[in-house]
């Protein structure tokens, strides 16, 4: 009944969808298996994409030829560029999305992608030939053969949902959990752990009093995630709202603490510290009198509201009672309660940098199964796993991004080398080369690489090539052209910058904090003509590269300094156990994780700098 | 040594005491087979059977020829300097004997150690951390009480601790900034800028001071550069002779590193003073101020930390002295005015004459009256500068890292002043943390190792 596939993707969440698309677009024959085809790329938690550090990831996915950016743009109900008050490296795009449209557009895109077949079923087992995966078995008893398998099971592996004292099996509320895979993989030696995450209640928007809340509007000139130019512009937007909890709300929530699955110890998995439940916030930050609540609409054609900041697993009646003491929520009606979910994950130190398991050939993991949280984190892993599954079965080089090339590189390197105990979320502070990894230049950083791989389209490479050319042209002009005081001074005065007395090069004036590149537009006909040939993105790129030149150069020097460790290879046969002088902990971790370079070794937790020095000597450096 | 050539399984040997004639010499042998190899050429107790940390008298033989009567001290791993089996052979201090013993050991399977190899092994076996290993190099090179003291302080980890503390403070600071960057959307309170400014300025001053102490530290390590200046016939050469003829002085000729001059060193209270350009004083034709001109003289004087300004107590008026001293004001050196030829006038009268000058020393280089006061002053000047118990930087690599860290913090202060955005502050703070990590060894890079291990002499 089934063909022989190149890649089977198990799960059709954000990771699975990107994985299927990437592998198929590279030319692999793909089967996407999901338990429910109506839930593809479901936004199980908040109806939003991007945010600080995450928005950069979405742009990276787009630059590489993934679909998340395109789908987000098509389903946007509000768009904001966060961190605008900070420098361009911090700017982070974020969209609120229509949950149903998001799913719908993803499914349409995948159905349009040649090379992808679909099958609705639960995968209960992978089929092994010695230490290589060769297919899967399903709950309905099907055997399907493939050269590689990508597991993107999300929260479904032995998922248990908790609401107050109630608990029941499930991968999302109202959906069954998946069993079999964890047990099988554990039996052949893979380690597993439990993690926990949670989601807030959903409310009927018609029952809210927005007059009591602060409005949060979208940007006046909303931007988009995708670098592709042919997408329609966002015109209409919906508002979000901000309100706060208070002491009353906290007191009511505390009534439910004894029934809380967290405090009663029924949940063993570790939850994310940076996305705590409301009960956690009250408990851990008892001194705070209020907590912020974001009221987010779920779409154009629904009244459903997402109560961001109120994730909880307390009993439904407590949730309901507490909610009604939040300003604006006095008459709120609940669509469904918040809940916590516990699920299996596989510590990601068991993976190589291409996301393939170290112990089973052609078996790849992506998304929450690796201990991450977030659609963006999942999607980018899916994309990389899809690419690498294709590379692996075609005996091609693994596609690995460095920490200095992409947030995706930082994410995977962190997972594989450091591992994670709590759901891993990306932050800009995790990136040591943050000034380079900006949302405005993901295409410059990545599109060529992806194009060479065969994934990014002709259209993308043409766009980025044109952008780079234009950017360089502007920079060249600004570096060689001088401006006279009589022309510059009116513009400088207008912008609160001090006057000049002699000629200066344009880029010297641009380096002043008060001045931006648009200010030069009317200083000469030549500049105006030049600007008229440039799109907004090239102008912005040129401005950033000139304004931050000094910092970018310093960061580049750091990259070069640190890369030397990355270039010291550790041979497959290198015997860590023979080095007496390594600490016991270091020896164990090194033997287990088998880093391929000294740089990788240096990031394994528990490996001290002195261990690295010792290795360096033994590796002949 | 060059860590490239590290052969961990070899047994290595080297002379551990200075080469040349001496009462005794010590040859050190370290490695898995150290005790066995020593035992093969040792007639006396069976060294493979003796307890650790015991010394044994016996004869050292090459095949059948007796080379010397020796004392062999056995250290069983891991309780030795290198953490390996070690034997220290004390023999008579003849270069011939030492050479013969080394030859014998090599014949029996040891090989000659490369510079720094013993310390490299100590480091690899976890006996020393990197900064300590570095300090060992300095300790061995120390030739005065003061440099010994700073090296010891560093080896005991005092310096690392201080830097680690600063680094921790910066990491805390950095995390406050990171909070603003990654959680700006959330309802979190941000640290106040004035508080941050105060913290960074304080840290900046501390780092600057540490980096500045390199000058003192370097002076302590290499001798405090000192100049004797003064007009012709002020008595400079007599004073020079008096200074270097002193019994307790270590008088040696060191070939100048940057110029073809001879530098002379004398020691007071454990501090070495290096006299700059004494050649100019010795050859009467080249009296500094007259023949080379004031500019050239200043070039020399600029190299000095201390200027001993000698003048004729009889012929110099307080007014002209004040003018002459004012010429030194722009220098970054401590000037000690010394009134010479006091044997030709009443001391009281002279004291009155120059009462306006603080810290003036009255001296007769002819009778050597007042010489002790000059010694005292020289010593006091250096000790005040060094602060004795303060941490002093003596290592060029540390100096570089601390200067870089201080520079990064200066950049942070500047950025705060002109309201640069948080991620740019964070960049420079991260950079400062990185540079401090280079000192404490929390950042590893190959330069560090190569630099450290290239500095060792053979035998340690």
PDB file of C-alpha atoms in Angstrom, chain A residues 52 80 82-83 85-90 216 244 274 288 290 292 294 425 427-435 513 548 551 554-555 558 561-562 564-565 568 580-581 609-610 612-614 616-618 620-621, chain B residues 2-4 6 8 77 120 123-126 130 178 180-189 411 415 418 420-428 430-431 434-435 438 441-449 453:
ATOM      1  CA  UNK A  52      12.590  38.790  20.865  1.00  0.00           C
ATOM      2  CA  UNK A  80       4.878  44.730  15.832  1.00  0.00           C
ATOM      3  CA  UNK A  82       9.662  44.783  19.242  1.00  0.00           C
ATOM      4  CA  UNK A  83      12.656  46.487  20.869  1.00  0.00           C
ATOM      5  CA  UNK A  85      13.998  51.649  21.181  1.00  0.00           C
ATOM      6  CA  UNK A  86      17.156  49.530  21.157  1.00  0.00           C
ATOM      7  CA  UNK A  87      19.716  49.037  18.435  1.00  0.00           C
ATOM      8  CA  UNK A  88      18.959  47.142  15.202  1.00  0.00           C
ATOM      9  CA  UNK A  89      20.447  43.915  16.504  1.00  0.00           C
ATOM     10  CA  UNK A  90      17.671  43.845  19.057  1.00  0.00           C
ATOM     11  CA  UNK A 216      -1.856  47.657  22.408  1.00  0.00           C
ATOM     12  CA  UNK A 244      -3.158  43.264  35.394  1.00  0.00           C
ATOM     13  CA  UNK A 274      10.899  32.150  31.974  1.00  0.00           C
ATOM     14  CA  UNK A 288       4.777  41.617  43.518  1.00  0.00           C
ATOM     15  CA  UNK A 290       0.292  42.484  40.249  1.00  0.00           C
ATOM     16  CA  UNK A 292       0.818  41.704  33.546  1.00  0.00           C
ATOM     17  CA  UNK A 294      -1.883  40.300  27.606  1.00  0.00           C
ATOM     18  CA  UNK A 425      13.792  28.913  24.692  1.00  0.00           C
ATOM     19  CA  UNK A 427      17.142  34.530  24.023  1.00  0.00           C
ATOM     20  CA  UNK A 428      19.365  37.056  22.335  1.00  0.00           C
ATOM     21  CA  UNK A 429      21.748  36.718  25.256  1.00  0.00           C
ATOM     22  CA  UNK A 430      22.431  33.123  24.295  1.00  0.00           C
ATOM     23  CA  UNK A 431      24.124  34.383  21.138  1.00  0.00           C
ATOM     24  CA  UNK A 432      27.674  35.587  21.684  1.00  0.00           C
ATOM     25  CA  UNK A 433      27.689  37.307  18.286  1.00  0.00           C
ATOM     26  CA  UNK A 434      24.389  39.047  18.706  1.00  0.00           C
ATOM     27  CA  UNK A 435      25.230  42.195  16.766  1.00  0.00           C
ATOM     28  CA  UNK A 513      23.445  58.938  17.114  1.00  0.00           C
ATOM     29  CA  UNK A 548      27.723  50.028  13.746  1.00  0.00           C
ATOM     30  CA  UNK A 551      31.179  47.255  16.842  1.00  0.00           C
ATOM     31  CA  UNK A 554      35.164  44.113  16.969  1.00  0.00           C
ATOM     32  CA  UNK A 555      32.651  41.295  17.014  1.00  0.00           C
ATOM     33  CA  UNK A 558      36.015  37.835  18.521  1.00  0.00           C
ATOM     34  CA  UNK A 561      39.537  34.379  17.935  1.00  0.00           C
ATOM     35  CA  UNK A 562      36.965  31.850  19.101  1.00  0.00           C
ATOM     36  CA  UNK A 564      40.299  28.620  16.384  1.00  0.00           C
ATOM     37  CA  UNK A 565      38.947  26.274  19.044  1.00  0.00           C
ATOM     38  CA  UNK A 568      40.662  21.867  16.387  1.00  0.00           C
ATOM     39  CA  UNK A 580      44.687  10.640  33.415  1.00  0.00           C
ATOM     40  CA  UNK A 581      44.661  14.322  34.088  1.00  0.00           C
ATOM     41  CA  UNK A 609      38.550  25.377  31.077  1.00  0.00           C
ATOM     42  CA  UNK A 610      41.447  23.443  32.551  1.00  0.00           C
ATOM     43  CA  UNK A 612      40.124  22.097  27.600  1.00  0.00           C
ATOM     44  CA  UNK A 613      43.710  23.206  28.138  1.00  0.00           C
ATOM     45  CA  UNK A 614      44.640  19.624  28.859  1.00  0.00           C
ATOM     46  CA  UNK A 616      44.549  21.110  23.740  1.00  0.00           C
ATOM     47  CA  UNK A 617      47.966  19.834  24.758  1.00  0.00           C
ATOM     48  CA  UNK A 618      47.018  16.256  23.961  1.00  0.00           C
ATOM     49  CA  UNK A 620      48.937  18.737  19.758  1.00  0.00           C
ATOM     50  CA  UNK A 621      48.158  22.415  20.004  1.00  0.00           C
TER      51      UNK A 621
ATOM     52  CA  UNK B   2      55.947  24.019  22.854  1.00  0.00           C
ATOM     53  CA  UNK B   3      53.018  21.868  23.912  1.00  0.00           C
ATOM     54  CA  UNK B   4      52.958  20.437  20.396  1.00  0.00           C
ATOM     55  CA  UNK B   6      54.193  16.826  24.452  1.00  0.00           C
ATOM     56  CA  UNK B   8      53.050  12.191  28.133  1.00  0.00           C
ATOM     57  CA  UNK B  77      53.040   9.531  42.288  1.00  0.00           C
ATOM     58  CA  UNK B 120      53.558  21.436  32.014  1.00  0.00           C
ATOM     59  CA  UNK B 123      49.609  21.450  35.149  1.00  0.00           C
ATOM     60  CA  UNK B 124      48.347  18.483  33.139  1.00  0.00           C
ATOM     61  CA  UNK B 125      48.168  16.394  36.255  1.00  0.00           C
ATOM     62  CA  UNK B 126      46.079  18.999  37.999  1.00  0.00           C
ATOM     63  CA  UNK B 130      47.319  28.077  34.602  1.00  0.00           C
ATOM     64  CA  UNK B 178      20.537  41.289  29.263  1.00  0.00           C
ATOM     65  CA  UNK B 180      16.413  44.665  29.592  1.00  0.00           C
ATOM     66  CA  UNK B 181      17.184  43.322  26.159  1.00  0.00           C
ATOM     67  CA  UNK B 182      15.425  39.992  26.284  1.00  0.00           C
ATOM     68  CA  UNK B 183      12.436  40.896  28.440  1.00  0.00           C
ATOM     69  CA  UNK B 184      11.634  44.431  27.396  1.00  0.00           C
ATOM     70  CA  UNK B 185       8.066  43.349  26.577  1.00  0.00           C
ATOM     71  CA  UNK B 186       7.458  42.135  30.046  1.00  0.00           C
ATOM     72  CA  UNK B 187       6.668  43.914  33.234  1.00  0.00           C
ATOM     73  CA  UNK B 188      10.149  43.724  34.741  1.00  0.00           C
ATOM     74  CA  UNK B 189      11.958  46.452  36.591  1.00  0.00           C
ATOM     75  CA  UNK B 411      33.852  52.171  26.293  1.00  0.00           C
ATOM     76  CA  UNK B 415      28.374  54.602  25.715  1.00  0.00           C
ATOM     77  CA  UNK B 418      26.050  59.353  24.910  1.00  0.00           C
ATOM     78  CA  UNK B 420      24.117  54.163  23.310  1.00  0.00           C
ATOM     79  CA  UNK B 421      21.607  51.337  23.360  1.00  0.00           C
ATOM     80  CA  UNK B 422      21.786  48.396  25.728  1.00  0.00           C
ATOM     81  CA  UNK B 423      23.113  45.759  23.366  1.00  0.00           C
ATOM     82  CA  UNK B 424      26.163  47.915  22.703  1.00  0.00           C
ATOM     83  CA  UNK B 425      26.775  48.300  26.447  1.00  0.00           C
ATOM     84  CA  UNK B 426      26.354  44.559  26.737  1.00  0.00           C
ATOM     85  CA  UNK B 427      28.854  43.989  23.963  1.00  0.00           C
ATOM     86  CA  UNK B 428      31.621  45.827  25.765  1.00  0.00           C
ATOM     87  CA  UNK B 430      30.929  40.852  27.579  1.00  0.00           C
ATOM     88  CA  UNK B 431      34.260  41.783  26.100  1.00  0.00           C
ATOM     89  CA  UNK B 434      36.103  37.742  28.250  1.00  0.00           C
ATOM     90  CA  UNK B 435      39.411  39.511  28.909  1.00  0.00           C
ATOM     91  CA  UNK B 438      41.801  35.223  29.976  1.00  0.00           C
ATOM     92  CA  UNK B 441      42.003  30.856  32.818  1.00  0.00           C
ATOM     93  CA  UNK B 442      38.269  30.677  32.388  1.00  0.00           C
ATOM     94  CA  UNK B 443      38.765  31.413  28.744  1.00  0.00           C
ATOM     95  CA  UNK B 444      41.056  28.993  27.047  1.00  0.00           C
ATOM     96  CA  UNK B 445      42.893  29.751  23.937  1.00  0.00           C
ATOM     97  CA  UNK B 446      46.042  28.347  22.474  1.00  0.00           C
ATOM     98  CA  UNK B 447      47.932  31.617  22.899  1.00  0.00           C
ATOM     99  CA  UNK B 448      47.584  31.247  26.608  1.00  0.00           C
ATOM    100  CA  UNK B 449      49.265  27.886  26.709  1.00  0.00           C
ATOM    101  CA  UNK B 453      54.885  27.315  28.503  1.00  0.00           C
TER     102      UNK B 453
END
